mmCIF file of C-alpha atoms in Angstrom:
data_model
loop_
_atom_site.group_PDB
_atom_site.id
_atom_site.type_symbol
_atom_site.label_atom_id
_atom_site.label_comp_id
_atom_site.label_asym_id
_atom_site.label_seq_id
_atom_site.Cartn_x
_atom_site.Cartn_y
_atom_site.Cartn_z
ATOM 1 C CA MET A 1 -2.792 53.333 115.953
ATOM 2 C CA SER A 2 -3.566 55.892 118.606
ATOM 3 C CA THR A 3 -3.990 55.678 122.322
ATOM 4 C CA THR A 4 -5.551 57.853 124.734
ATOM 5 C CA ALA A 5 -2.818 59.981 126.428
ATOM 6 C CA ASN A 6 -2.438 63.413 128.028
ATOM 7 C CA ALA A 7 -1.069 66.316 125.967
ATOM 8 C CA SER A 8 2.558 66.119 127.463
ATOM 9 C CA ALA A 9 3.087 62.693 126.420
ATOM 10 C CA HIS A 10 1.807 63.225 123.021
ATOM 11 C CA ALA A 11 4.094 66.140 122.407
ATOM 12 C CA LEU A 12 6.801 64.108 123.756
ATOM 13 C CA HIS A 13 5.977 61.472 121.327
ATOM 14 C CA GLN A 14 5.994 63.949 118.624
ATOM 15 C CA ARG A 15 9.682 65.067 119.635
ATOM 16 C CA PHE A 16 10.680 61.332 119.037
ATOM 17 C CA SER A 17 8.325 59.942 116.489
ATOM 18 C CA ASP A 18 10.572 60.314 113.505
ATOM 19 C CA LEU A 19 13.710 58.696 115.358
ATOM 20 C CA PHE A 20 11.225 55.829 116.468
ATOM 21 C CA GLU A 21 9.969 55.226 112.779
ATOM 22 C CA LEU A 22 13.852 55.503 111.534
ATOM 23 C CA ILE A 23 14.741 52.870 114.226
ATOM 24 C CA GLY A 24 12.005 50.574 113.311
ATOM 25 C CA LYS A 25 12.712 50.319 109.704
ATOM 26 C CA ASP A 26 15.776 48.291 110.356
ATOM 27 C CA ALA A 27 14.413 45.959 112.893
ATOM 28 C CA ILE A 28 13.981 43.116 110.825
ATOM 29 C CA ALA A 29 17.454 43.301 109.089
ATOM 30 C CA ARG A 30 19.174 43.985 112.497
ATOM 31 C CA GLU A 31 17.290 40.817 113.845
ATOM 32 C CA ALA A 32 18.225 38.736 110.672
ATOM 33 C CA GLU A 33 21.778 39.532 110.583
ATOM 34 C CA ARG A 34 22.191 40.063 114.511
ATOM 35 C CA ARG A 35 23.699 43.460 113.964
ATOM 36 C CA LEU A 36 24.255 45.475 117.172
ATOM 37 C CA PRO A 37 22.244 48.717 117.583
ATOM 38 C CA PHE A 38 25.226 50.943 118.214
ATOM 39 C CA GLU A 39 24.066 53.387 116.142
ATOM 40 C CA GLU A 40 20.464 53.532 117.366
ATOM 41 C CA VAL A 41 21.608 53.792 120.768
ATOM 42 C CA ARG A 42 23.823 56.672 120.027
ATOM 43 C CA GLN A 43 20.794 58.619 118.345
ATOM 44 C CA LEU A 44 18.733 58.074 120.826
ATOM 45 C CA LYS A 45 21.307 59.297 123.782
ATOM 46 C CA GLU A 46 21.853 62.267 121.439
ATOM 47 C CA ALA A 47 18.001 63.005 121.322
ATOM 48 C CA GLY A 48 17.849 63.124 125.067
ATOM 49 C CA PHE A 49 16.092 59.920 125.598
ATOM 50 C CA SER A 50 18.338 58.615 128.037
ATOM 51 C CA SER A 51 18.089 61.634 130.240
ATOM 52 C CA LEU A 52 14.482 62.233 130.137
ATOM 53 C CA ARG A 53 13.801 61.687 133.801
ATOM 54 C CA VAL A 54 17.078 63.624 134.837
ATOM 55 C CA PRO A 55 15.756 66.926 136.350
ATOM 56 C CA LEU A 56 15.936 70.197 134.398
ATOM 57 C CA ALA A 57 18.682 71.440 136.622
ATOM 58 C CA HIS A 58 20.865 68.798 135.904
ATOM 59 C CA GLY A 59 20.523 68.645 132.174
ATOM 60 C CA GLY A 60 17.852 66.522 131.396
ATOM 61 C CA ALA A 61 13.888 66.946 130.708
ATOM 62 C CA GLY A 62 12.236 66.089 134.012
ATOM 63 C CA VAL A 63 9.339 64.338 132.548
ATOM 64 C CA SER A 64 6.922 62.364 134.650
ATOM 65 C CA LEU A 65 7.034 58.648 134.967
ATOM 66 C CA GLU A 66 3.514 58.383 133.017
ATOM 67 C CA ASP A 67 5.053 60.220 130.259
ATOM 68 C CA TYR A 68 8.156 58.357 130.252
ATOM 69 C CA PHE A 69 6.545 55.155 130.156
ATOM 70 C CA TYR A 70 4.276 56.235 127.446
ATOM 71 C CA LEU A 71 7.315 56.886 125.252
ATOM 72 C CA LEU A 72 9.038 53.720 126.280
ATOM 73 C CA ILE A 73 6.118 51.666 124.980
ATOM 74 C CA ARG A 74 6.560 53.360 121.634
ATOM 75 C CA LEU A 75 10.249 52.707 121.311
ATOM 76 C CA GLY A 76 9.435 49.197 122.257
ATOM 77 C CA GLU A 77 6.994 48.996 119.391
ATOM 78 C CA ALA A 78 10.092 49.944 117.054
ATOM 79 C CA GLU A 79 12.485 47.799 118.446
ATOM 80 C CA SER A 80 12.094 45.795 121.753
ATOM 81 C CA ASN A 81 15.747 45.585 122.458
ATOM 82 C CA LEU A 82 16.355 49.158 122.930
ATOM 83 C CA PRO A 83 14.296 49.560 126.089
ATOM 84 C CA GLN A 84 16.198 46.692 127.642
ATOM 85 C CA ILE A 85 19.551 48.098 126.613
ATOM 86 C CA LEU A 86 18.750 51.476 128.525
ATOM 87 C CA ARG A 87 17.122 49.819 131.190
ATOM 88 C CA VAL A 88 19.959 49.937 133.817
ATOM 89 C CA ASN A 89 20.635 53.752 132.897
ATOM 90 C CA ALA A 90 16.937 54.555 133.634
ATOM 91 C CA GLY A 91 16.738 52.428 136.981
ATOM 92 C CA PHE A 92 20.093 54.079 138.122
ATOM 93 C CA THR A 93 18.519 57.478 137.561
ATOM 94 C CA GLU A 94 15.448 56.644 139.702
ATOM 95 C CA MET A 95 18.071 55.296 142.305
ATOM 96 C CA LEU A 96 19.623 58.596 142.182
ATOM 97 C CA LEU A 97 16.419 60.602 142.361
ATOM 98 C CA GLU A 98 15.505 58.737 145.624
ATOM 99 C CA ARG A 99 18.991 59.107 147.039
ATOM 100 C CA LYS A 100 20.001 61.903 149.571
ATOM 101 C CA ASP A 101 20.663 65.344 147.711
ATOM 102 C CA ASP A 102 24.540 65.453 148.068
ATOM 103 C CA ALA A 103 27.672 66.108 145.797
ATOM 104 C CA ASP A 104 27.504 62.409 144.705
ATOM 105 C CA THR A 105 23.957 62.181 143.654
ATOM 106 C CA ARG A 106 24.348 65.717 141.755
ATOM 107 C CA ARG A 107 27.454 64.534 139.915
ATOM 108 C CA TRP A 108 26.097 61.239 138.601
ATOM 109 C CA LEU A 109 22.716 62.781 137.844
ATOM 110 C CA GLU A 110 24.615 65.500 135.672
ATOM 111 C CA LEU A 111 26.741 62.827 134.064
ATOM 112 C CA ILE A 112 23.341 61.065 132.842
ATOM 113 C CA GLY A 113 22.187 64.600 131.924
ATOM 114 C CA SER A 114 24.951 65.223 129.708
ATOM 115 C CA GLY A 115 24.306 62.048 127.758
ATOM 116 C CA LYS A 116 26.159 59.254 129.318
ATOM 117 C CA THR A 117 24.668 56.175 129.888
ATOM 118 C CA PHE A 118 25.100 53.306 132.274
ATOM 119 C CA GLY A 119 24.881 49.495 131.843
ATOM 120 C CA ALA A 120 24.937 46.597 134.623
ATOM 121 C CA ALA A 121 27.437 44.133 135.971
ATOM 122 C CA THR A 122 25.573 42.902 138.860
ATOM 123 C CA SER A 123 24.429 39.338 138.424
ATOM 124 C CA GLU A 124 26.389 36.263 138.209
ATOM 125 C CA ARG A 125 26.254 32.658 136.840
ATOM 126 C CA ASN A 126 27.473 30.317 139.433
ATOM 127 C CA ALA A 127 26.124 27.292 141.325
ATOM 128 C CA ALA A 128 24.633 29.513 143.884
ATOM 129 C CA THR A 129 23.481 33.095 144.037
ATOM 130 C CA GLY A 130 26.031 35.457 145.422
ATOM 131 C CA ASN A 131 28.274 38.421 144.669
ATOM 132 C CA SER A 132 31.828 37.155 144.295
ATOM 133 C CA VAL A 133 33.434 40.475 142.604
ATOM 134 C CA LEU A 134 35.889 41.846 145.023
ATOM 135 C CA LEU A 135 36.650 45.467 145.960
ATOM 136 C CA GLU A 136 39.925 45.705 147.843
ATOM 137 C CA ARG A 137 43.100 47.984 148.427
ATOM 138 C CA ASP A 138 46.352 46.973 147.104
ATOM 139 C CA GLY A 139 49.614 47.327 148.727
ATOM 140 C CA ASN A 140 49.563 50.973 147.546
ATOM 141 C CA GLY A 141 46.188 52.034 149.263
ATOM 142 C CA HIS A 142 44.518 51.988 145.683
ATOM 143 C CA LEU A 143 41.032 50.244 145.423
ATOM 144 C CA ARG A 144 41.034 47.312 142.614
ATOM 145 C CA LEU A 145 38.132 45.457 141.196
ATOM 146 C CA ASN A 146 38.480 41.898 140.104
ATOM 147 C CA GLY A 147 35.745 39.326 139.312
ATOM 148 C CA GLU A 148 33.069 38.511 136.611
ATOM 149 C CA LYS A 149 29.572 39.372 136.083
ATOM 150 C CA TYR A 150 26.715 37.929 133.494
ATOM 151 C CA TYR A 151 23.586 39.220 132.282
ATOM 152 C CA SER A 152 25.186 42.468 131.855
ATOM 153 C CA THR A 153 22.401 44.341 130.109
ATOM 154 C CA GLY A 154 23.313 47.275 128.055
ATOM 155 C CA THR A 155 26.871 47.143 129.177
ATOM 156 C CA LEU A 156 28.267 46.762 125.429
ATOM 157 C CA TYR A 157 26.437 50.127 124.705
ATOM 158 C CA ALA A 158 27.150 52.192 127.888
ATOM 159 C CA ASP A 159 29.827 54.728 128.957
ATOM 160 C CA TRP A 160 29.791 53.329 132.546
ATOM 161 C CA ILE A 161 29.346 50.259 134.294
ATOM 162 C CA LEU A 162 27.177 49.867 137.336
ATOM 163 C CA VAL A 163 28.921 47.129 139.270
ATOM 164 C CA ARG A 164 27.660 45.166 142.537
ATOM 165 C CA ALA A 165 30.774 44.317 144.401
ATOM 166 C CA HIS A 166 31.783 43.154 147.812
ATOM 167 C CA ASP A 167 34.693 43.492 150.509
ATOM 168 C CA ASP A 168 33.886 40.379 152.480
ATOM 169 C CA VAL A 169 31.839 42.778 154.878
ATOM 170 C CA SER A 170 28.924 44.009 152.489
ATOM 171 C CA ASP A 171 28.119 45.220 148.954
ATOM 172 C CA PHE A 172 28.786 48.236 147.229
ATOM 173 C CA ILE A 173 27.682 49.813 144.191
ATOM 174 C CA VAL A 174 30.852 50.729 142.182
ATOM 175 C CA LEU A 175 30.657 52.679 138.978
ATOM 176 C CA VAL A 176 33.644 52.192 136.529
ATOM 177 C CA PRO A 177 34.286 53.639 132.751
ATOM 178 C CA ALA A 178 33.367 51.114 130.488
ATOM 179 C CA ASP A 179 36.610 51.651 128.719
ATOM 180 C CA ALA A 180 38.876 51.434 131.866
ATOM 181 C CA PRO A 181 42.117 49.415 131.587
ATOM 182 C CA GLY A 182 41.112 45.633 132.792
ATOM 183 C CA VAL A 183 37.256 45.901 131.822
ATOM 184 C CA GLU A 184 36.218 43.301 129.132
ATOM 185 C CA ARG A 185 33.017 43.141 127.782
ATOM 186 C CA VAL A 186 31.895 39.934 125.776
ATOM 187 C CA ASP A 187 29.048 39.674 123.558
ATOM 188 C CA ASP A 188 27.897 36.057 124.452
ATOM 189 C CA TRP A 189 24.406 36.622 125.376
ATOM 190 C CA ASP A 190 22.919 33.380 123.784
ATOM 191 C CA GLY A 191 19.118 33.931 124.480
ATOM 192 C CA PHE A 192 16.720 33.212 121.674
ATOM 193 C CA GLY A 193 15.102 36.570 122.173
ATOM 194 C CA GLN A 194 16.157 40.261 122.916
ATOM 195 C CA ARG A 195 19.304 39.069 121.223
ATOM 196 C CA LEU A 196 20.695 42.460 120.664
ATOM 197 C CA THR A 197 20.766 43.452 124.314
ATOM 198 C CA GLY A 198 24.182 42.758 125.072
ATOM 199 C CA SER A 199 23.280 40.870 128.081
ATOM 200 C CA GLY A 200 26.500 38.687 128.224
ATOM 201 C CA THR A 201 29.696 38.464 130.398
ATOM 202 C CA THR A 202 31.761 41.620 131.801
ATOM 203 C CA ARG A 203 34.998 40.784 133.573
ATOM 204 C CA PHE A 204 37.170 43.113 135.651
ATOM 205 C CA ASP A 205 40.919 42.188 135.877
ATOM 206 C CA ASN A 206 42.583 44.579 138.390
ATOM 207 C CA VAL A 207 40.564 47.691 137.406
ATOM 208 C CA LEU A 208 41.840 50.863 139.184
ATOM 209 C CA VAL A 209 38.825 52.485 141.019
ATOM 210 C CA ASP A 210 38.833 56.051 142.543
ATOM 211 C CA ASP A 211 36.968 56.365 145.774
ATOM 212 C CA LYS A 212 34.792 58.728 144.323
ATOM 213 C CA GLN A 213 33.503 55.722 142.047
ATOM 214 C CA VAL A 214 31.974 53.965 145.127
ATOM 215 C CA LEU A 215 28.755 55.266 145.705
ATOM 216 C CA ASP A 216 26.850 53.289 148.428
ATOM 217 C CA ARG A 217 27.389 50.611 150.971
ATOM 218 C CA TYR A 218 24.537 48.071 151.346
ATOM 219 C CA HIS A 219 23.456 44.336 151.854
ATOM 220 C CA SER A 220 22.109 42.372 149.110
ATOM 221 C CA SER A 221 20.624 39.813 151.585
ATOM 222 C CA GLN A 222 18.222 42.350 152.601
ATOM 223 C CA PRO A 223 15.008 42.938 151.089
ATOM 224 C CA ARG A 224 14.599 46.419 149.525
ATOM 225 C CA ARG A 225 12.234 48.878 151.469
ATOM 226 C CA ASN A 226 10.816 52.299 150.919
ATOM 227 C CA SER A 227 11.853 52.387 147.390
ATOM 228 C CA ILE A 228 9.972 52.373 144.094
ATOM 229 C CA LEU A 229 12.836 50.424 142.456
ATOM 230 C CA THR A 230 11.355 47.276 142.470
ATOM 231 C CA SER A 231 8.141 48.502 140.775
ATOM 232 C CA PHE A 232 10.027 50.704 138.479
ATOM 233 C CA TYR A 233 12.284 47.777 137.044
ATOM 234 C CA GLN A 234 9.353 45.732 136.588
ATOM 235 C CA THR A 235 7.189 48.347 134.926
ATOM 236 C CA PHE A 236 10.024 48.823 132.560
ATOM 237 C CA HIS A 237 9.690 45.264 131.219
ATOM 238 C CA LEU A 238 5.910 45.501 131.160
ATOM 239 C CA ALA A 239 6.465 48.830 128.939
ATOM 240 C CA ALA A 240 8.484 46.771 126.582
ATOM 241 C CA LEU A 241 6.161 43.972 126.511
ATOM 242 C CA ALA A 242 3.113 46.325 125.980
ATOM 243 C CA GLY A 243 5.237 47.883 122.928
ATOM 244 C CA ILE A 244 5.614 44.202 121.396
ATOM 245 C CA ALA A 245 1.903 43.824 121.759
ATOM 246 C CA ARG A 246 1.578 47.013 119.709
ATOM 247 C CA ALA A 247 4.064 45.905 117.019
ATOM 248 C CA ALA A 248 2.272 42.613 116.870
ATOM 249 C CA LEU A 249 -1.111 44.548 115.960
ATOM 250 C CA ARG A 250 0.714 46.725 113.474
ATOM 251 C CA ASP A 251 2.346 43.713 111.820
ATOM 252 C CA ALA A 252 -0.955 41.890 111.668
ATOM 253 C CA VAL A 253 -2.566 44.786 110.012
ATOM 254 C CA VAL A 254 0.298 45.403 107.405
ATOM 255 C CA PHE A 255 0.451 41.558 106.602
ATOM 256 C CA THR A 256 -3.552 41.264 105.869
ATOM 257 C CA ARG A 257 -4.319 44.288 104.110
ATOM 258 C CA PRO A 258 -2.735 43.334 100.565
ATOM 259 C CA ARG A 259 -3.522 39.761 100.742
ATOM 260 C CA THR A 260 -5.718 38.275 97.981
ATOM 261 C CA ARG A 261 -5.903 34.544 99.119
ATOM 262 C CA THR A 262 -7.909 33.100 101.734
ATOM 263 C CA PHE A 263 -7.688 29.231 103.130
ATOM 264 C CA GLY A 264 -10.828 27.322 101.628
ATOM 265 C CA VAL A 265 -12.031 29.835 99.338
ATOM 266 C CA PRO A 266 -11.108 29.467 95.397
ATOM 267 C CA GLY A 267 -9.825 32.311 93.250
ATOM 268 C CA ASN A 268 -9.136 35.801 94.896
ATOM 269 C CA SER A 269 -10.428 36.909 98.003
ATOM 270 C CA SER A 270 -10.087 39.545 100.547
ATOM 271 C CA PRO A 271 -8.797 38.578 104.101
ATOM 272 C CA ARG A 272 -9.297 41.612 105.302
ATOM 273 C CA GLU A 273 -13.027 41.431 104.753
ATOM 274 C CA ASN A 274 -13.139 38.144 106.399
ATOM 275 C CA PRO A 275 -15.277 38.306 109.769
ATOM 276 C CA LEU A 276 -12.999 35.822 111.306
ATOM 277 C CA VAL A 277 -9.654 37.822 110.489
ATOM 278 C CA HIS A 278 -11.578 40.718 111.738
ATOM 279 C CA ARG A 279 -12.042 38.966 115.158
ATOM 280 C CA VAL A 280 -8.148 37.912 115.385
ATOM 281 C CA VAL A 281 -7.317 41.633 114.787
ATOM 282 C CA GLY A 282 -10.018 42.923 117.260
ATOM 283 C CA ARG A 283 -8.539 40.486 119.824
ATOM 284 C CA LEU A 284 -4.989 41.687 119.167
ATOM 285 C CA ALA A 285 -6.020 45.461 119.291
ATOM 286 C CA SER A 286 -7.868 44.671 122.614
ATOM 287 C CA LEU A 287 -4.637 42.972 124.079
ATOM 288 C CA ALA A 288 -2.224 45.728 122.980
ATOM 289 C CA TRP A 289 -4.578 48.374 124.505
ATOM 290 C CA SER A 290 -5.088 46.632 127.781
ATOM 291 C CA ALA A 291 -1.448 45.801 128.254
ATOM 292 C CA GLU A 292 -0.494 49.523 127.585
ATOM 293 C CA GLN A 293 -3.234 51.014 129.987
ATOM 294 C CA LEU A 294 -2.327 48.477 132.851
ATOM 295 C CA THR A 295 1.106 49.605 132.508
ATOM 296 C CA LEU A 296 0.315 53.258 132.417
ATOM 297 C CA ALA A 297 -1.780 52.813 135.436
ATOM 298 C CA VAL A 298 1.059 51.605 137.626
ATOM 299 C CA ALA A 299 3.464 54.762 136.241
ATOM 300 C CA ARG A 300 0.614 56.917 137.605
ATOM 301 C CA GLU A 301 0.645 55.381 141.157
ATOM 302 C CA GLN A 302 4.626 55.554 140.963
ATOM 303 C CA ASP A 303 4.125 59.589 140.187
ATOM 304 C CA ALA A 304 1.725 59.754 143.131
ATOM 305 C CA LEU A 305 4.167 57.735 145.458
ATOM 306 C CA HIS A 306 6.804 60.148 144.503
ATOM 307 C CA ALA A 307 4.653 63.229 145.109
ATOM 308 C CA ALA A 308 3.689 61.934 148.384
ATOM 309 C CA ARG A 309 7.342 61.448 149.127
ATOM 310 C CA ARG A 310 8.249 65.045 148.559
ATOM 311 C CA ALA A 311 5.269 66.009 150.742
ATOM 312 C CA GLY A 312 6.646 63.830 153.633
ATOM 313 C CA THR A 313 3.500 61.811 153.774
ATOM 314 C CA VAL A 314 4.743 58.396 152.110
ATOM 315 C CA THR A 315 4.682 55.324 154.555
ATOM 316 C CA THR A 316 6.557 51.744 154.116
ATOM 317 C CA GLU A 317 2.833 50.376 153.599
ATOM 318 C CA ASP A 318 2.483 52.866 150.496
ATOM 319 C CA TYR A 319 5.682 51.256 148.902
ATOM 320 C CA ASP A 320 4.474 47.540 149.726
ATOM 321 C CA ALA A 321 1.155 48.355 148.388
ATOM 322 C CA LEU A 322 3.079 49.806 144.989
ATOM 323 C CA ASP A 323 5.217 46.588 144.659
ATOM 324 C CA ILE A 324 1.900 44.404 144.773
ATOM 325 C CA ARG A 325 0.004 46.327 142.574
ATOM 326 C CA THR A 326 3.035 45.979 140.014
ATOM 327 C CA PHE A 327 3.215 42.170 140.413
ATOM 328 C CA GLU A 328 -0.566 42.022 139.979
ATOM 329 C CA THR A 329 -0.076 44.029 136.826
ATOM 330 C CA GLN A 330 2.806 41.742 135.912
ATOM 331 C CA GLN A 331 0.509 38.755 136.243
ATOM 332 C CA ILE A 332 -1.933 39.982 133.578
ATOM 333 C CA VAL A 333 0.420 41.868 131.199
ATOM 334 C CA LEU A 334 2.715 38.570 130.705
ATOM 335 C CA GLY A 335 -0.572 36.611 129.457
ATOM 336 C CA GLN A 336 -2.112 39.292 127.235
ATOM 337 C CA VAL A 337 1.265 39.926 125.505
ATOM 338 C CA LEU A 338 2.326 36.169 124.964
ATOM 339 C CA GLU A 339 -1.116 35.466 123.867
ATOM 340 C CA ALA A 340 -0.906 38.486 121.258
ATOM 341 C CA THR A 341 2.324 37.387 119.780
ATOM 342 C CA THR A 342 1.088 33.807 119.342
ATOM 343 C CA LEU A 343 -2.462 35.035 118.218
ATOM 344 C CA LEU A 344 -0.559 37.220 115.189
ATOM 345 C CA PHE A 345 -0.018 33.814 113.229
ATOM 346 C CA GLU A 346 -3.861 33.283 112.968
ATOM 347 C CA VAL A 347 -4.214 36.017 110.280
ATOM 348 C CA GLY A 348 -2.243 34.276 107.612
ATOM 349 C CA GLY A 349 -1.522 30.878 107.987
ATOM 350 C CA ALA A 350 1.852 29.450 106.894
ATOM 351 C CA SER A 351 2.826 32.172 104.956
ATOM 352 C CA ALA A 352 3.287 34.357 108.183
ATOM 353 C CA THR A 353 6.057 31.992 109.172
ATOM 354 C CA SER A 354 8.242 33.340 106.598
ATOM 355 C CA GLU A 355 11.906 34.132 107.512
ATOM 356 C CA THR A 356 11.635 37.338 105.727
ATOM 357 C CA LEU A 357 8.915 38.542 108.096
ATOM 358 C CA ARG A 358 10.403 37.671 111.220
ATOM 359 C CA LEU A 359 7.067 37.694 112.876
ATOM 360 C CA ASP A 360 8.573 35.007 115.497
ATOM 361 C CA ARG A 361 10.735 37.556 116.731
ATOM 362 C CA HIS A 362 7.771 39.136 118.715
ATOM 363 C CA TRP A 363 6.872 36.082 120.684
ATOM 364 C CA ARG A 364 10.705 35.374 121.157
ATOM 365 C CA ASN A 365 11.364 38.774 122.625
ATOM 366 C CA ALA A 366 8.175 38.785 124.849
ATOM 367 C CA ARG A 367 8.930 35.054 126.183
ATOM 368 C CA THR A 368 12.282 36.112 126.875
ATOM 369 C CA LEU A 369 11.241 39.553 128.822
ATOM 370 C CA ALA A 370 8.364 37.265 130.677
ATOM 371 C CA SER A 371 11.078 34.750 131.938
ATOM 372 C CA HIS A 372 13.282 37.673 133.400
ATOM 373 C CA ASN A 373 11.561 37.310 136.813
ATOM 374 C CA PRO A 374 9.702 34.325 138.082
ATOM 375 C CA ALA A 375 5.688 35.124 137.908
ATOM 376 C CA ILE A 376 4.694 32.276 139.683
ATOM 377 C CA GLN A 377 6.766 33.555 142.686
ATOM 378 C CA ARG A 378 5.038 36.873 142.332
ATOM 379 C CA GLU A 379 1.631 35.374 142.335
ATOM 380 C CA ALA A 380 2.449 33.678 145.512
ATOM 381 C CA ALA A 381 3.711 36.904 146.976
ATOM 382 C CA ILE A 382 0.474 38.568 145.867
ATOM 383 C CA GLY A 383 -1.712 36.171 147.721
ATOM 384 C CA ASN A 384 0.380 36.092 151.000
ATOM 385 C CA TYR A 385 -0.199 40.068 151.033
ATOM 386 C CA HIS A 386 -3.612 39.816 150.670
ATOM 387 C CA LEU A 387 -4.281 36.933 153.052
ATOM 388 C CA ASN A 388 -1.665 37.621 155.845
ATOM 389 C CA GLY A 389 -0.700 41.262 155.337
ATOM 390 C CA LEU A 390 2.865 40.554 154.441
ATOM 391 C CA PRO A 391 5.034 42.321 152.143
ATOM 392 C CA HIS A 392 7.117 40.412 149.500
ATOM 393 C CA ASP A 393 10.548 39.808 150.596
ATOM 394 C CA GLU A 394 12.952 39.455 147.501
ATOM 395 C CA ARG A 395 16.484 39.931 148.450
ATOM 396 C CA PHE A 396 17.468 42.796 146.047
ATOM 397 C CA GLY A 397 19.038 45.183 148.881
ATOM 398 C CA ASN A 398 19.930 48.671 147.033
ATOM 399 C CA GLY A 399 21.368 47.328 144.096
ATOM 400 C CA TYR A 400 19.973 46.629 140.331
ATOM 401 C CA ALA A 401 17.398 44.232 139.716
#
């Protein structure tokens, strides 16, 4: 299936197409066996996928956001767990690109440019939201990290961990080697979808932290402003979802073409010649195309905002408008992909539910991604913006979200 894209996006896809095909071949087996894709993540890192947005001067490819998300959609089509595994690494890269150009920024960008990746340890599973992981100095003046996080997306596969910690005054971004003494990564994510993302528990037991590993101080209780990060993180989900829609279309076509039985028709028949099946596949194709185009439209707006930022012409209102546009896109894409992953089963009856096909993974993965952020809350924020001119006020601060 082809989709209109610019020449640079097509060239980028050609660079990774063989690897995506290889990753996709074992997707069903990995799902069935719950086999974590350590090897596939390694291959993506070695191929330069994890450093695509890092500037050339720091060892990356410096690609545009539109080209990056075009490629991410195709990775999501091959295996939707893999974009999610690399989401924090991508978001941290964007944070660095927005950060002041100092020695710290260059150091971490060059580390990502060299192929190292970052996972997250920022969210917690407690009775109330908060940040209980402490960063404090011991009796010898050394920084120590203690506490526990959950939803540690990608951390099982990462070289470094981005940790949100605090010192009873404010929050910090702390960067810790994943294999540092005192770090424990637990594979206990039990969601019914995105089963291979490693989004489980990470514990820190008296982990020694160098001062150079503390990147920024911020307040997570404050809304994020003048940043594309809210939009970027959500567009990342939308790209993975658009990839799932493409996979649903692909699998519907592969499933239907060789079939020789149609419900209610005696003897041999060809479902691929049935106008009703044509309608189902036509709808699937339309949903997949729309989800992709809406996602790439947001990416183009992000690129435009980056250009305005470099030119010194960007305003807070521009950032607010980008966030709202992203939320508007989310409202539509979530419904389109969930429809596609359900409609898929209309091409084959009960035989399409065979465990050997694992077609249900598309809906489970899409539903899990769609549940990561409250769409109904975003819908209310959109309405408040258009009615009253008020920006959204989600409390993310400068940390991962």
